[in-house]
PDB file of C-alpha atoms and ligand atoms in Angstrom:
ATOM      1  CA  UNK A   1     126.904 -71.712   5.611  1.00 98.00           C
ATOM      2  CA  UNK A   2     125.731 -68.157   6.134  1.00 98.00           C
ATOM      3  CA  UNK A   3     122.512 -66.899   6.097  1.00 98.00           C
ATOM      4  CA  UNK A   4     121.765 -62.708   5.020  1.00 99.00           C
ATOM      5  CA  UNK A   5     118.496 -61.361   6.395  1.00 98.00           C
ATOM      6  CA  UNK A   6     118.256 -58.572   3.533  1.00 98.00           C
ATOM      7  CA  UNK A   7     117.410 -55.510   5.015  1.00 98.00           C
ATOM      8  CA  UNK A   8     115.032 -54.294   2.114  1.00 98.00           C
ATOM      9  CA  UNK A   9     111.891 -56.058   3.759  1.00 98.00           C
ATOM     10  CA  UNK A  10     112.305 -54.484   6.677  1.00 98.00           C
ATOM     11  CA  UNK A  11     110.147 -51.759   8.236  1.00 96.00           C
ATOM     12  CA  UNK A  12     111.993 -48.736   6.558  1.00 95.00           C
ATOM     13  CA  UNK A  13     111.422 -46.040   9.741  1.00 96.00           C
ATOM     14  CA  UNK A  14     113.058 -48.744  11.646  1.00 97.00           C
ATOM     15  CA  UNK A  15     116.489 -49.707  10.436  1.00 97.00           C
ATOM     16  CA  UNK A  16     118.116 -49.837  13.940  1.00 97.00           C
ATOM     17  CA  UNK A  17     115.690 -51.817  15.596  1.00 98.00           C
ATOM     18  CA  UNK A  18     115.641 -54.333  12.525  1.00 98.00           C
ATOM     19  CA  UNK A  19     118.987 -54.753  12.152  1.00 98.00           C
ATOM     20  CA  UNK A  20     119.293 -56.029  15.891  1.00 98.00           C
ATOM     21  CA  UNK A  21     116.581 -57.670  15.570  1.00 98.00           C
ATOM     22  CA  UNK A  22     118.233 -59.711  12.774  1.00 98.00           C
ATOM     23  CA  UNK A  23     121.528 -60.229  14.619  1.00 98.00           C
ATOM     24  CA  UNK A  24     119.733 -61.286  18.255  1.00 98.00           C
ATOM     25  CA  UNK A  25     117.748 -63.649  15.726  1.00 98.00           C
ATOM     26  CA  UNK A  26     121.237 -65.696  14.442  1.00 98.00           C
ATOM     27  CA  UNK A  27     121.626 -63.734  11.099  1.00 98.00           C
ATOM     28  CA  UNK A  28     125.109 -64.236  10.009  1.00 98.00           C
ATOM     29  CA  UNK A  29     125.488 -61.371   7.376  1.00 99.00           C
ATOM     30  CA  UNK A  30     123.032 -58.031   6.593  1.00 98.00           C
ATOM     31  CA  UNK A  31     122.193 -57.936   3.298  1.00 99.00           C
ATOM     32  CA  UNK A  32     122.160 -54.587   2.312  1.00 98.00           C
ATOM     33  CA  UNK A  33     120.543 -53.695  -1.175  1.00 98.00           C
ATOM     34  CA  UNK A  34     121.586 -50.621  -2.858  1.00 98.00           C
ATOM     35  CA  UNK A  35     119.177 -49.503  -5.940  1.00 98.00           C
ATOM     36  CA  UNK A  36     120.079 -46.855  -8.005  1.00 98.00           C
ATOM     37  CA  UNK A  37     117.114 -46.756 -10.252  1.00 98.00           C
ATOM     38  CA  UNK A  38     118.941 -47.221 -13.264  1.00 98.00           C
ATOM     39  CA  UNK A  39     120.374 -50.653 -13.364  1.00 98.00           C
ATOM     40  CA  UNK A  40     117.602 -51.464 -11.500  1.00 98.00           C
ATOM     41  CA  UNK A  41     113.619 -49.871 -11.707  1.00 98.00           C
ATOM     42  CA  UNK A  42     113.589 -49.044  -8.009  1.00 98.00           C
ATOM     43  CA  UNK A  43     115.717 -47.014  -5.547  1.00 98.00           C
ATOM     44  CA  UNK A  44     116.550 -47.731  -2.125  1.00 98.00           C
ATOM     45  CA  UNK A  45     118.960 -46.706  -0.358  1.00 98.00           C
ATOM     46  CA  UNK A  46     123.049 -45.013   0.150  1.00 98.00           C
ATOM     47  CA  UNK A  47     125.884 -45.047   2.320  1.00 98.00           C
ATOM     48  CA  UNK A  48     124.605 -42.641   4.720  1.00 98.00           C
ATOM     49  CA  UNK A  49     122.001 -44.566   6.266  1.00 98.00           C
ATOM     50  CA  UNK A  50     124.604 -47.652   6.101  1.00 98.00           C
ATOM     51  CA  UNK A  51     126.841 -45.890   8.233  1.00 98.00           C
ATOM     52  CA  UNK A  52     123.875 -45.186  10.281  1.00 98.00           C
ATOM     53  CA  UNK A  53     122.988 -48.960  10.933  1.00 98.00           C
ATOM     54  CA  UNK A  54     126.753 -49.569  11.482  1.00 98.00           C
ATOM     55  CA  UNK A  55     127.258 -48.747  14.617  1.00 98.00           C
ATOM     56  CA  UNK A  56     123.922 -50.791  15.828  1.00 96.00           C
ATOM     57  CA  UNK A  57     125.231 -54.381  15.245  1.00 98.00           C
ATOM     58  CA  UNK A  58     128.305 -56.322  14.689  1.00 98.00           C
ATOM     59  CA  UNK A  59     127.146 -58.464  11.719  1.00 98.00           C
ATOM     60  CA  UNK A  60     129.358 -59.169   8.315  1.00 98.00           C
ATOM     61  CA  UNK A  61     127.878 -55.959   6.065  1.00 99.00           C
ATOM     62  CA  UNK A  62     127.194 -57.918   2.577  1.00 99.00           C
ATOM     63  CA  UNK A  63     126.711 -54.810   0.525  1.00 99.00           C
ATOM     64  CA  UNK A  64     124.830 -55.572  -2.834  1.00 99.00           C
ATOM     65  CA  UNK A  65     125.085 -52.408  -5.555  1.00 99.00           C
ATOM     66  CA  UNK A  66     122.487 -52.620  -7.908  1.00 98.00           C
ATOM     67  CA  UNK A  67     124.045 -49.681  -9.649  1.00 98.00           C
ATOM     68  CA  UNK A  68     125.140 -48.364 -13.598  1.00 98.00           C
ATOM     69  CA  UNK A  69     128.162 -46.789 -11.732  1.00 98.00           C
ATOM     70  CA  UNK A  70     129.163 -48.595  -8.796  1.00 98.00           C
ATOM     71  CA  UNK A  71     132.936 -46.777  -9.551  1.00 98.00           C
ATOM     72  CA  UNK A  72     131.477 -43.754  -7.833  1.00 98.00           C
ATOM     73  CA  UNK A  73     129.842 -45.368  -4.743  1.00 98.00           C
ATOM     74  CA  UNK A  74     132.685 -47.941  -3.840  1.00 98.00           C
ATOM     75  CA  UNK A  75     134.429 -45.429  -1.569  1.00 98.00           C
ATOM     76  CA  UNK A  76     131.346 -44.411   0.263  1.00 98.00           C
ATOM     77  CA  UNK A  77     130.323 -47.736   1.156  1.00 98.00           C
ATOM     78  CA  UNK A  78     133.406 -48.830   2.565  1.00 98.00           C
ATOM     79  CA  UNK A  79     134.064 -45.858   4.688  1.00 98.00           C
ATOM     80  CA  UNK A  80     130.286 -46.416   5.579  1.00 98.00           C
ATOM     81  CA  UNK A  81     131.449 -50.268   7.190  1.00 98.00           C
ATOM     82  CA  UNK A  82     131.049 -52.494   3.795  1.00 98.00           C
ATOM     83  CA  UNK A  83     132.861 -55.790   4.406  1.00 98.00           C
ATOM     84  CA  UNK A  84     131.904 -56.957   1.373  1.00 99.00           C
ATOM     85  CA  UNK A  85     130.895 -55.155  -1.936  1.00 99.00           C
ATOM     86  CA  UNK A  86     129.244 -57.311  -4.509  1.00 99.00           C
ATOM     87  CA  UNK A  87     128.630 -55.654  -8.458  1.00 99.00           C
ATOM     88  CA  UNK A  88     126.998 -57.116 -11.313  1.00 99.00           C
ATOM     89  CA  UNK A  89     128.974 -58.772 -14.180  1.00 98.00           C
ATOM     90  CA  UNK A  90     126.231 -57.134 -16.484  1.00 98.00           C
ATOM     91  CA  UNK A  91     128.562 -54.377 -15.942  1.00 98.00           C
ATOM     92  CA  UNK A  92     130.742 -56.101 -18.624  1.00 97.00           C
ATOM     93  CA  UNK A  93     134.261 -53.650 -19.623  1.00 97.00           C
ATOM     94  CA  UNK A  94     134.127 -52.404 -16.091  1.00 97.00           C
ATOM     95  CA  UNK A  95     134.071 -55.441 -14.282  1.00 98.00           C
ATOM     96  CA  UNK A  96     138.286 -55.885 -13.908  1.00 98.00           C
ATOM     97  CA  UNK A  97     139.009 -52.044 -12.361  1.00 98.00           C
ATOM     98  CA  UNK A  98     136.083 -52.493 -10.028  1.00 98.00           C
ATOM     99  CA  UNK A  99     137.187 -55.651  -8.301  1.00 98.00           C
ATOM    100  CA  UNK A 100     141.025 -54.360  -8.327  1.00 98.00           C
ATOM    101  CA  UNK A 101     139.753 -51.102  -6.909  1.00 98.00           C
ATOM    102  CA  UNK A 102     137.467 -52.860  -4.135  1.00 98.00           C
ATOM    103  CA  UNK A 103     140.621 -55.026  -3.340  1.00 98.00           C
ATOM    104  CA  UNK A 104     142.606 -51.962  -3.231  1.00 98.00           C
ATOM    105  CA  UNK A 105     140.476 -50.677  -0.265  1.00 98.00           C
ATOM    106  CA  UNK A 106     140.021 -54.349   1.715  1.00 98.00           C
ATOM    107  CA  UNK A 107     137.654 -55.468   1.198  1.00 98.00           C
ATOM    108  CA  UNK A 108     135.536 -58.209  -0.229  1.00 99.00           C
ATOM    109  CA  UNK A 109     134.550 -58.617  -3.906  1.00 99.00           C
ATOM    110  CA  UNK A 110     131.272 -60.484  -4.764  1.00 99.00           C
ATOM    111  CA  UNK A 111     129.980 -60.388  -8.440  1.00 99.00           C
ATOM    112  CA  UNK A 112     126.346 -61.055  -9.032  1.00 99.00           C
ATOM    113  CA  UNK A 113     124.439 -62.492 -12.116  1.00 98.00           C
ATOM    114  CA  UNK A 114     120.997 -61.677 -13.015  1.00 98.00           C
ATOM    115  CA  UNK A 115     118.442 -64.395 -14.001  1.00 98.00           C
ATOM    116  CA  UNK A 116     118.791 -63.857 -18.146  1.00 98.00           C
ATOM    117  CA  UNK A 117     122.294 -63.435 -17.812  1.00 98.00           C
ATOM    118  CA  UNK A 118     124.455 -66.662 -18.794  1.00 98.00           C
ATOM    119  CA  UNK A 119     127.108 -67.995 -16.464  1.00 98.00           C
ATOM    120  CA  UNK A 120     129.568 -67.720 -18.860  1.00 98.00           C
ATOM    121  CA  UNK A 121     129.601 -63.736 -18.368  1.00 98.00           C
ATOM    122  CA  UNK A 122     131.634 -64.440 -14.545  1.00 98.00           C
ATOM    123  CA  UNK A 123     133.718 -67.517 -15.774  1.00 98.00           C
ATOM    124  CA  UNK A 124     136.922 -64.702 -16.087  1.00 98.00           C
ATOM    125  CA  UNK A 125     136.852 -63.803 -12.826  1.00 98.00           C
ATOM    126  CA  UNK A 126     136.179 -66.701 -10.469  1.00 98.00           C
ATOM    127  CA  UNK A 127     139.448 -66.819  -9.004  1.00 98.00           C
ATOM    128  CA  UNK A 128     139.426 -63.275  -8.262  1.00 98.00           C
ATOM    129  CA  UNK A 129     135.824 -62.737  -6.347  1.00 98.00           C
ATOM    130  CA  UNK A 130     134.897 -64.140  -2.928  1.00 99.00           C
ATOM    131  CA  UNK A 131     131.452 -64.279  -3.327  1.00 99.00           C
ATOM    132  CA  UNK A 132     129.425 -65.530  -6.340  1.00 99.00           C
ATOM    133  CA  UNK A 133     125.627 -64.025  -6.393  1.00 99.00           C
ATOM    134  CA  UNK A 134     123.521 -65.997  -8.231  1.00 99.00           C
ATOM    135  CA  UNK A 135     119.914 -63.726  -8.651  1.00 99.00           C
ATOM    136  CA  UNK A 136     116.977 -65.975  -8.151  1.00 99.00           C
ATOM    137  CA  UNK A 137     114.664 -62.804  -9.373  1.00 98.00           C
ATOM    138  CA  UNK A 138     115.366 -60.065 -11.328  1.00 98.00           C
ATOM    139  CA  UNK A 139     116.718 -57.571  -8.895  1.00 98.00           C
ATOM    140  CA  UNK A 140     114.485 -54.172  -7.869  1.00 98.00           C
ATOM    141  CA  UNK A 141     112.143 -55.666  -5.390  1.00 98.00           C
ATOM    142  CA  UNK A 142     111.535 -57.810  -2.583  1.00 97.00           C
ATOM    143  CA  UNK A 143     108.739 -60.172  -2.083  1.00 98.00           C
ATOM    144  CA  UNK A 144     108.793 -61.873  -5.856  1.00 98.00           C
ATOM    145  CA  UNK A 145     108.249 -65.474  -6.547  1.00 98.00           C
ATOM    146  CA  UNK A 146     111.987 -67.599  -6.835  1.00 98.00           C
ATOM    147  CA  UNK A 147     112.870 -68.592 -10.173  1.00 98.00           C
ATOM    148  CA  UNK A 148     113.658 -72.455 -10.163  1.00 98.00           C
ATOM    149  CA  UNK A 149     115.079 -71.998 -13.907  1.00 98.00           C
ATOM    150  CA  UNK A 150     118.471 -70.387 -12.258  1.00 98.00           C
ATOM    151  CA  UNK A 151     119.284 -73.364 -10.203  1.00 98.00           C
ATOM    152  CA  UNK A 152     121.258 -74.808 -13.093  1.00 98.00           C
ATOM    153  CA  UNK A 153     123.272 -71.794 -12.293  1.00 98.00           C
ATOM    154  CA  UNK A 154     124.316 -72.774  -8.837  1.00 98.00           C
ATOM    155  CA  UNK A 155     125.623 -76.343  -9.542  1.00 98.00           C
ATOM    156  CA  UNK A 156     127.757 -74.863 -12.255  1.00 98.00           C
ATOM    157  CA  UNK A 157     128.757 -72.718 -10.305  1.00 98.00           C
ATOM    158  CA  UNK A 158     129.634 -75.376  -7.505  1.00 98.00           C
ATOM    159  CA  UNK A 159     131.243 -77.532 -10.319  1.00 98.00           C
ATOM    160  CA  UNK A 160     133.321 -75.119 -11.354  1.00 98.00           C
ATOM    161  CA  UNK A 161     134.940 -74.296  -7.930  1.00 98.00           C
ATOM    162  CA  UNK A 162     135.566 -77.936  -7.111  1.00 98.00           C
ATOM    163  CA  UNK A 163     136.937 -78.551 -10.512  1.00 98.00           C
ATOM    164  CA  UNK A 164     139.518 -75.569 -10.480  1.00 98.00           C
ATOM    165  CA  UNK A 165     139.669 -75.461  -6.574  1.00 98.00           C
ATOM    166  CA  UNK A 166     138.965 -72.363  -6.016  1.00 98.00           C
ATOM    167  CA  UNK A 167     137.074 -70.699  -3.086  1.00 98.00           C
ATOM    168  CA  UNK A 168     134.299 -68.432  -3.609  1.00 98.00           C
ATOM    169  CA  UNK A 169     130.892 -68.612  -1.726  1.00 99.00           C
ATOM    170  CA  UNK A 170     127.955 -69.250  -3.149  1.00 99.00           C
ATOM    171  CA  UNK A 171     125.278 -66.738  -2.471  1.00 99.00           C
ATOM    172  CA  UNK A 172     121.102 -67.180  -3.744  1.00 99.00           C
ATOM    173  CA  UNK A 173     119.200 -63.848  -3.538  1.00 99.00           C
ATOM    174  CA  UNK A 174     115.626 -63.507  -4.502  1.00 98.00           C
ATOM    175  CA  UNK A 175     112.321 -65.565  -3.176  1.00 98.00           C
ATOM    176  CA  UNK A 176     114.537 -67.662  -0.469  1.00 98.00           C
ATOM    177  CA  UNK A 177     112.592 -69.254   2.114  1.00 98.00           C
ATOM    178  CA  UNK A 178     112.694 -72.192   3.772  1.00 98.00           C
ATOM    179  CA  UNK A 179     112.011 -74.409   0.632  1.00 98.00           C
ATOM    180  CA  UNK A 180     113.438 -72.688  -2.326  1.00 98.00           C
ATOM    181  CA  UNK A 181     116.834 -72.603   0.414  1.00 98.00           C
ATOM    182  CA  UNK A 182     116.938 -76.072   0.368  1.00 98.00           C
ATOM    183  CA  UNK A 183     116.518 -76.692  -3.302  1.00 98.00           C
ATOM    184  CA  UNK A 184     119.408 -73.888  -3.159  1.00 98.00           C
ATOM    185  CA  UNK A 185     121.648 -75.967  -0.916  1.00 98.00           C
ATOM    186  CA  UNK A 186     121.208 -79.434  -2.812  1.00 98.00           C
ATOM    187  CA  UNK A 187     122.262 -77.594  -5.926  1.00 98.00           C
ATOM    188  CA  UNK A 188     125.836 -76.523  -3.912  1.00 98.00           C
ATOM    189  CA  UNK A 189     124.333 -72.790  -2.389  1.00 98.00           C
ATOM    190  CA  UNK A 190     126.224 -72.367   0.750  1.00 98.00           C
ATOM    191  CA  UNK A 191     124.969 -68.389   1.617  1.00 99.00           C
ATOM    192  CA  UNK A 192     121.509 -67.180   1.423  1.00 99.00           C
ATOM    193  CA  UNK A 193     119.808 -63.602   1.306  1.00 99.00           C
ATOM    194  CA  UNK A 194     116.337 -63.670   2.736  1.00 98.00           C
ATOM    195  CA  UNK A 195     114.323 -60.386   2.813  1.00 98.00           C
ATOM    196  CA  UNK A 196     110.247 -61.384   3.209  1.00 98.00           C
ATOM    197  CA  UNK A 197     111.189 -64.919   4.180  1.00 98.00           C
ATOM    198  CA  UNK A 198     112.381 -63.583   7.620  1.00 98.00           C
ATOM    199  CA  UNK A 199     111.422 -59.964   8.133  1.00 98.00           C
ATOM    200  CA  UNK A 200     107.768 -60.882   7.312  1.00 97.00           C
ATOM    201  CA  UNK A 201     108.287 -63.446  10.612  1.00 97.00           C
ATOM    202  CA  UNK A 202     107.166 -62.300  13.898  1.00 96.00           C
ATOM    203  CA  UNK A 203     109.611 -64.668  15.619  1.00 98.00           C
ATOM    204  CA  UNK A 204     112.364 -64.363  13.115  1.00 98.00           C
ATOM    205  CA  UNK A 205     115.097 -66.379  15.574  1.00 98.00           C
ATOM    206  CA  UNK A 206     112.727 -69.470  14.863  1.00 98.00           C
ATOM    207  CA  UNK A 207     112.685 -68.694  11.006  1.00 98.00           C
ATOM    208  CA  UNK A 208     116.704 -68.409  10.932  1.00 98.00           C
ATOM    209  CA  UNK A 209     117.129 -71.956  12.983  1.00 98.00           C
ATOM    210  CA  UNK A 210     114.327 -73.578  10.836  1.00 98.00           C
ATOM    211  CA  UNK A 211     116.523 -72.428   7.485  1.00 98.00           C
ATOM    212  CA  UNK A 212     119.702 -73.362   9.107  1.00 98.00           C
ATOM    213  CA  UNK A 213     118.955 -76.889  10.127  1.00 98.00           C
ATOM    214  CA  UNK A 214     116.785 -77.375   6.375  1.00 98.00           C
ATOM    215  CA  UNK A 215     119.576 -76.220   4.423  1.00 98.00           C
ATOM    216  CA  UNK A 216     122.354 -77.948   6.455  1.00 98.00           C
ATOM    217  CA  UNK A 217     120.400 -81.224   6.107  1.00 98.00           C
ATOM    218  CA  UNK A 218     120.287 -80.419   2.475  1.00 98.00           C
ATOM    219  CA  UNK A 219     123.827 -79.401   1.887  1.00 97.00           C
ATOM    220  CA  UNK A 220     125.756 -80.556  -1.669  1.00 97.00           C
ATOM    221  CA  UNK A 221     128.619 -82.753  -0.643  1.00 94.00           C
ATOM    222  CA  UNK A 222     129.952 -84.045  -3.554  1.00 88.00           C
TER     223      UNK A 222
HETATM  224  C1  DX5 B 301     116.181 -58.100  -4.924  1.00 50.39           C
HETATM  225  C2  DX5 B 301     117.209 -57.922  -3.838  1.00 50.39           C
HETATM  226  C3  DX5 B 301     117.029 -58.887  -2.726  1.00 50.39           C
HETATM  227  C4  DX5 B 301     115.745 -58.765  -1.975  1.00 50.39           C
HETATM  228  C5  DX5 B 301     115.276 -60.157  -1.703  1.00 50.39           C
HETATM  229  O1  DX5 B 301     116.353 -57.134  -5.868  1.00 50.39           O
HETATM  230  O2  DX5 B 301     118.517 -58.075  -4.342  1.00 50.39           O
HETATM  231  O3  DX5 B 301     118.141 -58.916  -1.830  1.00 50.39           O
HETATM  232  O4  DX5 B 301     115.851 -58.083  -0.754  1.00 50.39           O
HETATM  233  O5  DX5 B 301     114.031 -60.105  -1.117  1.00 50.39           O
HETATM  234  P1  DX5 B 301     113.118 -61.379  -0.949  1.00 50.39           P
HETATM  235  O6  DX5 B 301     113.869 -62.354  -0.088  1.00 50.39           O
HETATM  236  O7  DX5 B 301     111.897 -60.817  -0.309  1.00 50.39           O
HETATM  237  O8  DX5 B 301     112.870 -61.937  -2.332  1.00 50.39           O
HETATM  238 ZN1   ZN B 302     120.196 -58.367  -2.833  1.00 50.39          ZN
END
């Protein structure tokens, strides 16, 4: 299991200090949201303050492009410490030279879906992703209320890999705290992003541990 503090709820003047903050606390991966405000109605951030934060912590860099043209950004982000590079299957004729060309530089493929979006739309390229995002809001902001109705979502998804033994993670974004994470895990979740559910904590090492040992108690085994 791996839990992503996402970076977006953090205090923006204070990137450094947060991102050690969320490392010292037990975080596994950063979650690091990239808006472009196109595909989504908000912009964040780009690769020049992630290469900034690199050097500040060791943590797995889960890099998620919210972004109409991701084919122009994948370069940047990698040089700028992306281990992993997750686009959005709403992307649709693009999707197949994206993941070849994020293989192409090493690194990890995740594709995301967005709450309207049917699962259906990532069922060509299971076997060729690592990660599996299933959006639990519709992307652009932190701090919105989870959406139970995509849980479905998440045990197809964990039917699916079992069924055709594959091995991609399963990875919740959007309203994940401690209780939506555990309705997350029973439904076969095994890697959660959590922007306000930890940030927002003043003792954000007790936050981590409490979601660990909920969704570990709550983990799909069969
Ligand atoms: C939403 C982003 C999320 C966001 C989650 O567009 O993809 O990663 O940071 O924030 P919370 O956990 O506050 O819903
Ligand atoms: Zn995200």
């Amino acid at each position: 299991m791996k839990i992503a503090p996402s970076l977006l709820a953090a205090d923006y003047g204070k990137f450094a200090s947060e991102s050690k903050r969320a490392e010292r606390s037990g975080g596994d991966w950063l979650h690091l949201d990239i808006m472009d405000g196109h595909f989504v109605p908000n912009i964040s951030f780009g690769p020049n303050v992630v290469s900034a934060i690199r050097p500040n912590v060791k943590m797995f860099f889960d890099v998620h492009l919210m972004c109409a043209q991701p084919e122009t950004l994948i370069e940047s982000f990698v040089s700028a410490g992306a281990n992993q590079l997750t686009i959005h299957c709403e992307l649709g004729d693009k999707i197949p030279d994206l993941i070849w060309r994020i293989r192409q530089l090493n690194c990890k493929v995740g594709l995301a879906l967005n709450p309207p979006t049917h699962i259906t739309a990532v069922e060509p390229y299971l076997d060729k992703i690592d990660l599996l995002l299933v959006m639990t809001v519709n992307p652009g902001f932190g701090g919105q209320k989870f959406m139970q109705e995509c849980l479905p979502k998440v045990q197809k998804a964990w039917d699916w890999r079992m069924q055709r033994g594959l091995g991609y993670r399963i990875q919740v974004d959007g309203g994940v705290e401690v209780n939506t994470a555990a309705e997350c895990a029973r439904m076969g979740a095994d890697t959660f992003v959590s922007g306000t559910g930890l940030f927002s904590k003043r003792n954000m090492k007790n936050a981590i541990t409490t979601m660990r040992e909920t969704v570990e108690k709550n983990r799909r085994r069969q």
